[in-house]
PDB file of C-alpha atoms in Angstrom:
ATOM      1  CA  MET A   1       2.683  31.210 -52.877  1.00 31.00           C
ATOM      2  CA  PRO A   2       2.894  33.360 -56.054  1.00 34.00           C
ATOM      3  CA  GLU A   3       6.257  35.065 -56.329  1.00 41.00           C
ATOM      4  CA  SER A   4       4.631  38.507 -56.266  1.00 33.00           C
ATOM      5  CA  LEU A   5       3.223  37.805 -52.793  1.00 37.00           C
ATOM      6  CA  LEU A   6       6.531  36.803 -51.216  1.00 40.00           C
ATOM      7  CA  PRO A   7       8.030  39.521 -49.004  1.00 46.00           C
ATOM      8  CA  ALA A   8      10.970  41.353 -50.539  1.00 50.00           C
ATOM      9  CA  ARG A   9      14.158  40.411 -48.685  1.00 69.00           C
ATOM     10  CA  THR A  10      17.523  42.110 -48.882  1.00 87.00           C
ATOM     11  CA  PHE A  11      19.360  38.811 -49.186  1.00 96.00           C
ATOM     12  CA  GLY A  12      16.714  36.533 -50.714  1.00 96.00           C
ATOM     13  CA  THR A  13      15.033  33.584 -49.013  1.00 97.00           C
ATOM     14  CA  LEU A  14      16.731  30.487 -50.486  1.00 98.00           C
ATOM     15  CA  VAL A  15      20.451  31.192 -50.401  1.00 98.00           C
ATOM     16  CA  PRO A  16      22.957  28.412 -51.084  1.00 98.00           C
ATOM     17  CA  ALA A  17      26.414  28.925 -49.624  1.00 98.00           C
ATOM     18  CA  MET A  18      28.113  28.099 -52.917  1.00 98.00           C
ATOM     19  CA  VAL A  19      30.970  25.673 -53.241  1.00 98.00           C
ATOM     20  CA  THR A  20      34.043  26.966 -55.026  1.00 98.00           C
ATOM     21  CA  PRO A  21      34.743  24.637 -57.973  1.00 98.00           C
ATOM     22  CA  PHE A  22      38.356  23.758 -58.705  1.00 98.00           C
ATOM     23  CA  THR A  23      40.118  22.376 -61.741  1.00 97.00           C
ATOM     24  CA  ALA A  24      41.718  18.949 -61.540  1.00 96.00           C
ATOM     25  CA  ASP A  25      44.988  20.602 -60.462  1.00 96.00           C
ATOM     26  CA  GLY A  26      43.372  22.644 -57.708  1.00 96.00           C
ATOM     27  CA  GLU A  27      42.957  26.071 -59.301  1.00 98.00           C
ATOM     28  CA  VAL A  28      39.693  27.982 -58.978  1.00 98.00           C
ATOM     29  CA  ASP A  29      37.440  27.144 -61.926  1.00 98.00           C
ATOM     30  CA  TYR A  30      35.529  30.358 -62.547  1.00 98.00           C
ATOM     31  CA  ASP A  31      33.695  28.971 -65.572  1.00 98.00           C
ATOM     32  CA  GLN A  32      32.246  26.117 -63.528  1.00 98.00           C
ATOM     33  CA  ALA A  33      31.372  28.584 -60.770  1.00 98.00           C
ATOM     34  CA  ALA A  34      29.405  30.704 -63.230  1.00 98.00           C
ATOM     35  CA  LYS A  35      27.543  27.658 -64.567  1.00 98.00           C
ATOM     36  CA  LEU A  36      26.724  26.445 -61.061  1.00 98.00           C
ATOM     37  CA  ALA A  37      25.437  29.881 -60.049  1.00 98.00           C
ATOM     38  CA  ASP A  38      23.255  30.038 -63.156  1.00 98.00           C
ATOM     39  CA  LYS A  39      21.763  26.601 -62.463  1.00 98.00           C
ATOM     40  CA  LEU A  40      21.045  27.382 -58.815  1.00 98.00           C
ATOM     41  CA  VAL A  41      19.210  30.571 -59.738  1.00 98.00           C
ATOM     42  CA  ALA A  42      17.325  28.861 -62.568  1.00 98.00           C
ATOM     43  CA  ASP A  43      16.168  26.216 -60.059  1.00 97.00           C
ATOM     44  CA  GLY A  44      14.767  28.787 -57.634  1.00 97.00           C
ATOM     45  CA  CYS A  45      17.501  30.389 -55.549  1.00 98.00           C
ATOM     46  CA  ASP A  46      17.141  34.142 -55.065  1.00 96.00           C
ATOM     47  CA  GLY A  47      20.461  34.711 -53.317  1.00 97.00           C
ATOM     48  CA  LEU A  48      23.938  33.182 -53.328  1.00 98.00           C
ATOM     49  CA  VAL A  49      26.646  33.364 -50.695  1.00 98.00           C
ATOM     50  CA  VAL A  50      29.988  33.305 -52.486  1.00 98.00           C
ATOM     51  CA  THR A  51      33.124  32.089 -50.650  1.00 98.00           C
ATOM     52  CA  GLY A  52      31.607  31.430 -47.284  1.00 96.00           C
ATOM     53  CA  THR A  53      32.513  28.354 -45.233  1.00 95.00           C
ATOM     54  CA  THR A  54      31.274  25.964 -47.916  1.00 97.00           C
ATOM     55  CA  GLY A  55      33.171  28.005 -50.494  1.00 97.00           C
ATOM     56  CA  GLU A  56      36.433  27.044 -48.753  1.00 97.00           C
ATOM     57  CA  THR A  57      37.228  30.713 -48.226  1.00 96.00           C
ATOM     58  CA  SER A  58      39.875  29.947 -45.606  1.00 94.00           C
ATOM     59  CA  THR A  59      42.091  28.426 -48.309  1.00 97.00           C
ATOM     60  CA  LEU A  60      41.435  31.050 -50.999  1.00 98.00           C
ATOM     61  CA  THR A  61      43.593  34.087 -51.650  1.00 97.00           C
ATOM     62  CA  ASP A  62      41.974  37.513 -51.727  1.00 98.00           C
ATOM     63  CA  GLU A  63      42.323  37.582 -55.504  1.00 98.00           C
ATOM     64  CA  GLU A  64      40.558  34.215 -55.751  1.00 98.00           C
ATOM     65  CA  ASN A  65      37.764  35.457 -53.498  1.00 98.00           C
ATOM     66  CA  LEU A  66      37.352  38.552 -55.657  1.00 98.00           C
ATOM     67  CA  GLY A  67      37.498  36.444 -58.807  1.00 98.00           C
ATOM     68  CA  MET A  68      34.636  34.323 -57.491  1.00 98.00           C
ATOM     69  CA  PHE A  69      32.578  37.424 -56.673  1.00 98.00           C
ATOM     70  CA  ARG A  70      33.174  38.718 -60.195  1.00 98.00           C
ATOM     71  CA  ALA A  71      32.326  35.409 -61.883  1.00 98.00           C
ATOM     72  CA  VAL A  72      29.049  35.003 -59.999  1.00 98.00           C
ATOM     73  CA  LEU A  73      28.060  38.636 -60.528  1.00 98.00           C
ATOM     74  CA  ASP A  74      28.661  38.250 -64.263  1.00 98.00           C
ATOM     75  CA  ALA A  75      26.564  35.074 -64.303  1.00 98.00           C
ATOM     76  CA  VAL A  76      23.540  36.011 -62.175  1.00 98.00           C
ATOM     77  CA  GLY A  77      23.853  39.637 -61.127  1.00 96.00           C
ATOM     78  CA  GLY A  78      20.433  41.271 -61.272  1.00 95.00           C
ATOM     79  CA  ARG A  79      18.671  37.871 -61.089  1.00 96.00           C
ATOM     80  CA  ALA A  80      19.715  36.975 -57.553  1.00 97.00           C
ATOM     81  CA  LYS A  81      21.448  38.673 -54.642  1.00 97.00           C
ATOM     82  CA  VAL A  82      25.195  38.067 -54.626  1.00 98.00           C
ATOM     83  CA  ILE A  83      26.456  38.034 -51.041  1.00 98.00           C
ATOM     84  CA  ALA A  84      30.216  38.099 -50.561  1.00 98.00           C
ATOM     85  CA  GLY A  85      31.811  36.168 -47.730  1.00 98.00           C
ATOM     86  CA  THR A  86      34.374  38.722 -46.591  1.00 98.00           C
ATOM     87  CA  GLY A  87      34.642  37.978 -42.881  1.00 97.00           C
ATOM     88  CA  THR A  88      37.969  36.800 -41.462  1.00 96.00           C
ATOM     89  CA  ASN A  89      39.523  36.769 -38.005  1.00 96.00           C
ATOM     90  CA  ASP A  90      41.458  39.962 -38.822  1.00 97.00           C
ATOM     91  CA  THR A  91      39.326  43.099 -38.746  1.00 98.00           C
ATOM     92  CA  ARG A  92      41.580  45.189 -41.009  1.00 98.00           C
ATOM     93  CA  HIS A  93      41.752  42.361 -43.536  1.00 98.00           C
ATOM     94  CA  SER A  94      37.961  42.007 -43.443  1.00 98.00           C
ATOM     95  CA  VAL A  95      37.486  45.748 -43.986  1.00 98.00           C
ATOM     96  CA  ASN A  96      39.806  45.744 -46.981  1.00 98.00           C
ATOM     97  CA  LEU A  97      38.216  42.702 -48.608  1.00 98.00           C
ATOM     98  CA  SER A  98      34.729  44.073 -47.944  1.00 98.00           C
ATOM     99  CA  ARG A  99      35.594  47.385 -49.589  1.00 98.00           C
ATOM    100  CA  ARG A 100      37.003  45.618 -52.625  1.00 98.00           C
ATOM    101  CA  ALA A 101      33.877  43.450 -52.866  1.00 98.00           C
ATOM    102  CA  GLN A 102      31.732  46.583 -52.723  1.00 98.00           C
ATOM    103  CA  GLU A 103      33.708  48.055 -55.623  1.00 98.00           C
ATOM    104  CA  LEU A 104      32.834  44.983 -57.686  1.00 98.00           C
ATOM    105  CA  GLY A 105      29.113  45.546 -57.077  1.00 97.00           C
ATOM    106  CA  VAL A 106      28.089  42.736 -54.738  1.00 98.00           C
ATOM    107  CA  ASP A 107      24.697  43.099 -53.059  1.00 97.00           C
ATOM    108  CA  GLY A 108      25.743  42.381 -49.475  1.00 97.00           C
ATOM    109  CA  LEU A 109      28.287  40.870 -47.131  1.00 98.00           C
ATOM    110  CA  LEU A 110      28.321  37.749 -44.965  1.00 98.00           C
ATOM    111  CA  LEU A 111      30.534  38.294 -41.911  1.00 98.00           C
ATOM    112  CA  VAL A 112      31.479  35.324 -39.777  1.00 98.00           C
ATOM    113  CA  THR A 113      32.399  35.617 -36.107  1.00 97.00           C
ATOM    114  CA  PRO A 114      36.180  36.098 -35.821  1.00 97.00           C
ATOM    115  CA  TYR A 115      37.533  32.582 -35.396  1.00 95.00           C
ATOM    116  CA  TYR A 116      40.569  31.213 -33.540  1.00 94.00           C
ATOM    117  CA  ASN A 117      41.294  34.522 -31.720  1.00 95.00           C
ATOM    118  CA  LYS A 118      38.395  33.922 -29.267  1.00 96.00           C
ATOM    119  CA  PRO A 119      37.623  37.627 -28.734  1.00 97.00           C
ATOM    120  CA  SER A 120      35.374  38.937 -25.982  1.00 98.00           C
ATOM    121  CA  GLN A 121      31.834  40.057 -26.794  1.00 98.00           C
ATOM    122  CA  ALA A 122      33.119  43.641 -26.772  1.00 98.00           C
ATOM    123  CA  GLY A 123      35.702  42.635 -29.361  1.00 98.00           C
ATOM    124  CA  ILE A 124      33.103  40.866 -31.498  1.00 98.00           C
ATOM    125  CA  HIS A 125      30.877  43.942 -31.379  1.00 98.00           C
ATOM    126  CA  ALA A 126      33.777  46.218 -32.305  1.00 98.00           C
ATOM    127  CA  HIS A 127      34.845  43.921 -35.158  1.00 98.00           C
ATOM    128  CA  PHE A 128      31.437  43.846 -36.846  1.00 98.00           C
ATOM    129  CA  THR A 129      30.846  47.543 -36.244  1.00 98.00           C
ATOM    130  CA  ALA A 130      34.183  48.483 -37.819  1.00 98.00           C
ATOM    131  CA  ILE A 131      33.356  46.561 -41.002  1.00 98.00           C
ATOM    132  CA  ALA A 132      29.795  47.903 -41.154  1.00 97.00           C
ATOM    133  CA  ASP A 133      31.107  51.466 -40.725  1.00 98.00           C
ATOM    134  CA  ALA A 134      33.665  50.964 -43.501  1.00 97.00           C
ATOM    135  CA  THR A 135      31.227  49.995 -46.281  1.00 96.00           C
ATOM    136  CA  GLU A 136      27.809  50.960 -47.576  1.00 96.00           C
ATOM    137  CA  LEU A 137      26.583  47.392 -48.023  1.00 96.00           C
ATOM    138  CA  PRO A 138      23.920  45.509 -46.067  1.00 96.00           C
ATOM    139  CA  ILE A 139      25.399  42.907 -43.756  1.00 97.00           C
ATOM    140  CA  MET A 140      24.396  39.439 -42.613  1.00 98.00           C
ATOM    141  CA  LEU A 141      26.076  38.321 -39.404  1.00 98.00           C
ATOM    142  CA  TYR A 142      27.113  34.662 -39.269  1.00 98.00           C
ATOM    143  CA  ASP A 143      26.936  33.046 -35.839  1.00 98.00           C
ATOM    144  CA  ILE A 144      28.588  29.621 -35.873  1.00 96.00           C
ATOM    145  CA  PRO A 145      30.288  28.938 -32.539  1.00 95.00           C
ATOM    146  CA  GLY A 146      31.120  25.358 -33.470  1.00 92.00           C
ATOM    147  CA  ARG A 147      33.618  26.698 -36.018  1.00 92.00           C
ATOM    148  CA  ALA A 148      34.441  30.130 -34.625  1.00 93.00           C
ATOM    149  CA  GLY A 149      35.081  28.935 -31.073  1.00 94.00           C
ATOM    150  CA  VAL A 150      32.895  31.655 -29.557  1.00 96.00           C
ATOM    151  CA  PRO A 151      29.221  32.562 -30.024  1.00 96.00           C
ATOM    152  CA  ILE A 152      27.781  35.949 -30.752  1.00 98.00           C
ATOM    153  CA  GLU A 153      25.807  36.232 -27.544  1.00 98.00           C
ATOM    154  CA  THR A 154      22.146  37.193 -27.844  1.00 98.00           C
ATOM    155  CA  GLU A 155      22.695  40.550 -26.157  1.00 98.00           C
ATOM    156  CA  THR A 156      25.514  41.335 -28.611  1.00 98.00           C
ATOM    157  CA  ILE A 157      23.305  40.491 -31.603  1.00 98.00           C
ATOM    158  CA  ILE A 158      20.563  42.730 -30.241  1.00 98.00           C
ATOM    159  CA  ARG A 159      23.051  45.621 -29.876  1.00 98.00           C
ATOM    160  CA  LEU A 160      24.457  45.044 -33.361  1.00 98.00           C
ATOM    161  CA  ALA A 161      20.936  45.084 -34.814  1.00 97.00           C
ATOM    162  CA  ASP A 162      20.829  48.814 -34.067  1.00 97.00           C
ATOM    163  CA  HIS A 163      23.442  49.419 -36.774  1.00 97.00           C
ATOM    164  CA  PRO A 164      21.677  50.635 -39.939  1.00 95.00           C
ATOM    165  CA  ARG A 165      23.612  48.269 -42.210  1.00 95.00           C
ATOM    166  CA  ILE A 166      23.392  45.106 -40.093  1.00 97.00           C
ATOM    167  CA  LEU A 167      20.133  43.648 -41.377  1.00 96.00           C
ATOM    168  CA  ALA A 168      20.299  39.875 -41.061  1.00 97.00           C
ATOM    169  CA  LEU A 169      21.628  36.908 -39.110  1.00 98.00           C
ATOM    170  CA  LYS A 170      22.683  33.504 -40.367  1.00 98.00           C
ATOM    171  CA  ASP A 171      21.956  31.375 -37.313  1.00 97.00           C
ATOM    172  CA  ALA A 172      24.107  28.255 -37.048  1.00 97.00           C
ATOM    173  CA  LYS A 173      24.114  28.145 -33.252  1.00 94.00           C
ATOM    174  CA  ALA A 174      21.391  25.465 -32.872  1.00 92.00           C
ATOM    175  CA  ASP A 175      20.043  27.263 -29.785  1.00 95.00           C
ATOM    176  CA  PHE A 176      16.335  27.758 -30.425  1.00 95.00           C
ATOM    177  CA  GLY A 177      15.817  29.763 -27.247  1.00 95.00           C
ATOM    178  CA  ALA A 178      18.556  32.240 -28.154  1.00 96.00           C
ATOM    179  CA  THR A 179      17.184  32.619 -31.679  1.00 96.00           C
ATOM    180  CA  THR A 180      13.704  33.187 -30.290  1.00 96.00           C
ATOM    181  CA  ARG A 181      15.014  36.105 -28.242  1.00 97.00           C
ATOM    182  CA  VAL A 182      16.676  37.596 -31.328  1.00 97.00           C
ATOM    183  CA  LEU A 183      13.452  37.286 -33.313  1.00 97.00           C
ATOM    184  CA  ALA A 184      11.434  38.827 -30.480  1.00 97.00           C
ATOM    185  CA  ASN A 185      13.772  41.751 -29.854  1.00 97.00           C
ATOM    186  CA  THR A 186      15.130  42.797 -33.257  1.00 97.00           C
ATOM    187  CA  ASP A 187      14.007  43.446 -36.808  1.00 95.00           C
ATOM    188  CA  LEU A 188      16.795  41.292 -38.217  1.00 96.00           C
ATOM    189  CA  ASP A 189      15.971  38.897 -41.036  1.00 96.00           C
ATOM    190  CA  VAL A 190      16.993  35.582 -39.494  1.00 97.00           C
ATOM    191  CA  TYR A 191      18.143  32.745 -41.743  1.00 98.00           C
ATOM    192  CA  SER A 192      18.603  29.164 -40.697  1.00 98.00           C
ATOM    193  CA  GLY A 193      22.273  28.273 -40.968  1.00 97.00           C
ATOM    194  CA  ASP A 194      21.471  24.625 -40.264  1.00 96.00           C
ATOM    195  CA  ASP A 195      19.570  22.948 -43.102  1.00 97.00           C
ATOM    196  CA  GLY A 196      17.719  20.583 -40.788  1.00 96.00           C
ATOM    197  CA  LEU A 197      16.359  23.412 -38.631  1.00 97.00           C
ATOM    198  CA  THR A 198      14.808  25.407 -41.479  1.00 98.00           C
ATOM    199  CA  LEU A 199      11.217  24.411 -40.706  1.00 97.00           C
ATOM    200  CA  PRO A 200      11.213  25.113 -36.939  1.00 97.00           C
ATOM    201  CA  LEU A 201      13.088  28.381 -37.380  1.00 97.00           C
ATOM    202  CA  MET A 202      10.721  29.564 -40.112  1.00 97.00           C
ATOM    203  CA  ALA A 203       7.774  28.606 -37.928  1.00 97.00           C
ATOM    204  CA  ALA A 204       9.204  31.017 -35.339  1.00 96.00           C
ATOM    205  CA  GLY A 205       9.699  33.819 -37.868  1.00 96.00           C
ATOM    206  CA  ALA A 206      12.914  33.190 -39.802  1.00 97.00           C
ATOM    207  CA  VAL A 207      12.698  34.275 -43.443  1.00 96.00           C
ATOM    208  CA  GLY A 208      14.613  31.429 -45.112  1.00 96.00           C
ATOM    209  CA  LEU A 209      17.930  29.650 -45.048  1.00 97.00           C
ATOM    210  CA  VAL A 210      21.534  29.852 -46.089  1.00 98.00           C
ATOM    211  CA  SER A 211      22.070  26.285 -47.177  1.00 97.00           C
ATOM    212  CA  VAL A 212      24.610  23.690 -48.224  1.00 97.00           C
ATOM    213  CA  THR A 213      22.160  20.912 -49.116  1.00 98.00           C
ATOM    214  CA  ALA A 214      20.199  23.226 -51.439  1.00 98.00           C
ATOM    215  CA  HIS A 215      23.018  22.688 -53.951  1.00 97.00           C
ATOM    216  CA  VAL A 216      21.729  19.170 -54.579  1.00 97.00           C
ATOM    217  CA  ALA A 217      18.002  19.473 -53.770  1.00 97.00           C
ATOM    218  CA  THR A 218      17.291  23.027 -54.841  1.00 97.00           C
ATOM    219  CA  LYS A 219      13.693  22.669 -55.952  1.00 97.00           C
ATOM    220  CA  ALA A 220      12.669  20.797 -52.807  1.00 98.00           C
ATOM    221  CA  PHE A 221      14.139  23.499 -50.582  1.00 98.00           C
ATOM    222  CA  ARG A 222      12.420  26.157 -52.683  1.00 98.00           C
ATOM    223  CA  ALA A 223       9.118  24.395 -52.100  1.00 98.00           C
ATOM    224  CA  LEU A 224       9.813  24.056 -48.353  1.00 98.00           C
ATOM    225  CA  VAL A 225      10.644  27.745 -47.929  1.00 98.00           C
ATOM    226  CA  ASP A 226       7.636  28.854 -49.959  1.00 97.00           C
ATOM    227  CA  ALA A 227       5.260  26.562 -48.064  1.00 98.00           C
ATOM    228  CA  ALA A 228       6.541  27.741 -44.682  1.00 97.00           C
ATOM    229  CA  ALA A 229       6.349  31.399 -45.756  1.00 96.00           C
ATOM    230  CA  ALA A 230       2.742  30.835 -46.819  1.00 96.00           C
ATOM    231  CA  GLY A 231       1.872  29.173 -43.498  1.00 96.00           C
ATOM    232  CA  ASP A 232       1.269  25.835 -45.213  1.00 97.00           C
ATOM    233  CA  PHE A 233       3.007  23.806 -42.538  1.00 97.00           C
ATOM    234  CA  ALA A 234       1.473  20.499 -43.589  1.00 98.00           C
ATOM    235  CA  THR A 235       3.278  20.770 -46.931  1.00 98.00           C
ATOM    236  CA  ALA A 236       6.407  22.168 -45.313  1.00 98.00           C
ATOM    237  CA  ARG A 237       6.481  19.300 -42.803  1.00 98.00           C
ATOM    238  CA  ARG A 238       6.160  16.684 -45.546  1.00 98.00           C
ATOM    239  CA  ILE A 239       9.058  18.190 -47.490  1.00 98.00           C
ATOM    240  CA  HIS A 240      11.097  18.527 -44.293  1.00 98.00           C
ATOM    241  CA  PHE A 241      10.758  14.784 -43.689  1.00 98.00           C
ATOM    242  CA  GLU A 242      11.567  13.973 -47.324  1.00 97.00           C
ATOM    243  CA  LEU A 243      14.732  16.091 -47.158  1.00 98.00           C
ATOM    244  CA  ASP A 244      16.003  14.574 -43.914  1.00 97.00           C
ATOM    245  CA  PRO A 245      18.140  11.805 -45.496  1.00 97.00           C
ATOM    246  CA  VAL A 246      19.523  14.250 -48.074  1.00 98.00           C
ATOM    247  CA  ILE A 247      20.538  16.630 -45.301  1.00 98.00           C
ATOM    248  CA  ARG A 248      22.172  13.740 -43.451  1.00 97.00           C
ATOM    249  CA  ALA A 249      24.120  12.822 -46.585  1.00 97.00           C
ATOM    250  CA  VAL A 250      25.458  16.317 -47.127  1.00 97.00           C
ATOM    251  CA  MET A 251      25.801  17.675 -43.602  1.00 95.00           C
ATOM    252  CA  THR A 252      26.706  14.826 -41.238  1.00 93.00           C
ATOM    253  CA  ARG A 253      28.833  12.225 -43.010  1.00 91.00           C
ATOM    254  CA  VAL A 254      31.805  14.367 -44.075  1.00 93.00           C
ATOM    255  CA  GLN A 255      32.508  18.092 -44.153  1.00 94.00           C
ATOM    256  CA  GLY A 256      29.769  19.969 -46.067  1.00 93.00           C
ATOM    257  CA  ALA A 257      31.845  21.260 -48.977  1.00 96.00           C
ATOM    258  CA  VAL A 258      33.339  17.795 -49.443  1.00 97.00           C
ATOM    259  CA  ALA A 259      29.924  16.105 -49.528  1.00 97.00           C
ATOM    260  CA  ALA A 260      28.259  18.752 -51.677  1.00 97.00           C
ATOM    261  CA  LYS A 261      30.993  18.591 -54.319  1.00 98.00           C
ATOM    262  CA  GLN A 262      30.839  14.796 -54.365  1.00 97.00           C
ATOM    263  CA  VAL A 263      27.083  14.763 -54.934  1.00 97.00           C
ATOM    264  CA  LEU A 264      27.277  17.563 -57.503  1.00 97.00           C
ATOM    265  CA  LYS A 265      29.815  15.465 -59.415  1.00 97.00           C
ATOM    266  CA  TRP A 266      27.491  12.448 -59.294  1.00 97.00           C
ATOM    267  CA  GLN A 267      24.670  14.652 -60.570  1.00 96.00           C
ATOM    268  CA  GLY A 268      26.856  15.801 -63.491  1.00 96.00           C
ATOM    269  CA  ILE A 269      26.758  19.431 -62.355  1.00 97.00           C
ATOM    270  CA  LEU A 270      30.464  19.621 -61.493  1.00 97.00           C
ATOM    271  CA  SER A 271      33.192  17.863 -63.458  1.00 96.00           C
ATOM    272  CA  ASN A 272      35.073  16.820 -60.328  1.00 97.00           C
ATOM    273  CA  SER A 273      34.897  16.841 -56.530  1.00 97.00           C
ATOM    274  CA  VAL A 274      38.300  18.420 -55.880  1.00 98.00           C
ATOM    275  CA  VAL A 275      38.766  20.226 -52.551  1.00 98.00           C
ATOM    276  CA  ARG A 276      41.815  21.959 -51.125  1.00 97.00           C
ATOM    277  CA  LEU A 277      43.903  20.637 -48.280  1.00 97.00           C
ATOM    278  CA  PRO A 278      43.401  20.260 -45.401  1.00 97.00           C
ATOM    279  CA  LEU A 279      40.066  18.996 -46.801  1.00 97.00           C
ATOM    280  CA  VAL A 280      40.193  15.710 -48.675  1.00 97.00           C
ATOM    281  CA  GLU A 281      37.647  13.866 -50.798  1.00 96.00           C
ATOM    282  CA  PRO A 282      35.546  11.194 -49.080  1.00 96.00           C
ATOM    283  CA  GLU A 283      36.847   7.686 -48.560  1.00 96.00           C
ATOM    284  CA  GLU A 284      35.051   4.660 -49.949  1.00 96.00           C
ATOM    285  CA  ALA A 285      33.312   3.847 -46.673  1.00 97.00           C
ATOM    286  CA  GLU A 286      32.050   7.419 -46.424  1.00 97.00           C
ATOM    287  CA  ILE A 287      30.873   7.349 -50.038  1.00 96.00           C
ATOM    288  CA  ALA A 288      28.859   4.205 -49.326  1.00 96.00           C
ATOM    289  CA  ILE A 289      27.064   5.872 -46.411  1.00 96.00           C
ATOM    290  CA  ILE A 290      26.324   9.010 -48.430  1.00 97.00           C
ATOM    291  CA  LYS A 291      24.911   6.924 -51.277  1.00 96.00           C
ATOM    292  CA  ALA A 292      22.744   4.959 -48.841  1.00 96.00           C
ATOM    293  CA  ASP A 293      21.316   8.206 -47.440  1.00 96.00           C
ATOM    294  CA  LEU A 294      20.537   9.488 -50.928  1.00 96.00           C
ATOM    295  CA  ALA A 295      18.964   6.180 -51.902  1.00 96.00           C
ATOM    296  CA  GLU A 296      16.711   6.449 -48.845  1.00 96.00           C
ATOM    297  CA  ALA A 297      15.582   9.808 -50.235  1.00 95.00           C
ATOM    298  CA  GLY A 298      14.914   8.263 -53.636  1.00 93.00           C
ATOM    299  CA  MET A 299      17.676  10.229 -55.360  1.00 91.00           C
ATOM    300  CA  GLU A 300      19.143   8.512 -58.408  1.00 77.00           C
ATOM    301  CA  LEU A 301      22.810   9.177 -59.092  1.00 77.00           C
TER     302      LEU A 301
END
């Protein structure tokens, strides 16, 4: 589909959840982050989530988070939407970080369900509403019960969709029925938060995906999203099948940030695959499985 015919979206349609590159001694490497952001946009991404789950935000300081927002804005601001991952399990902390991100000029916020605390649905609603009321930025909710410990229930999402700044949902719940009800009962832009479910969710009305695997197969995911948006499901299905072993390599063998950094190093895009504890780099047996998956996909490393 020609770019001019694609619907305008607040957050883009192909949105990698960027890794946070580190130096060999574990410090944030802002220069590498800027180069990675530039490459992703050049290869077809129209949005970037900065310091989300894959960005290892839980082990970054606030100043490191803000430094990443600044580096990516400087690199691609105006060419792609820069979406700041500012959600934590502390509402006041999230409000403060969100306000500081807004001051830097980010285009939107990604807010994950408060994790570890296991709040009630009333608490989840109050948490997101407090952050949305405290900023002027558009917000994408991030529903990932496997990490957060609790889901954002469908009824809660529908209520939150009434807020004028809550415009989108990153759906990593893997509950197609629940997502169908959100699509049927709200105007939210829904994004697949599970790379392997992009095609079925777009067939039901999702607008794109927030992806880990798009780091390493950007152009293929761009083609998949564009084909699905155009209703060309024969093409989209073919690409979906071709991407399956790549998605397995990045999403199922080890933690996503760990796998993505390893493959990006093999591709020569990152200089190393350093992650922060408690994450560790893959072991030899895990590397062998990842390489076998990529070989099945015909990817040369």
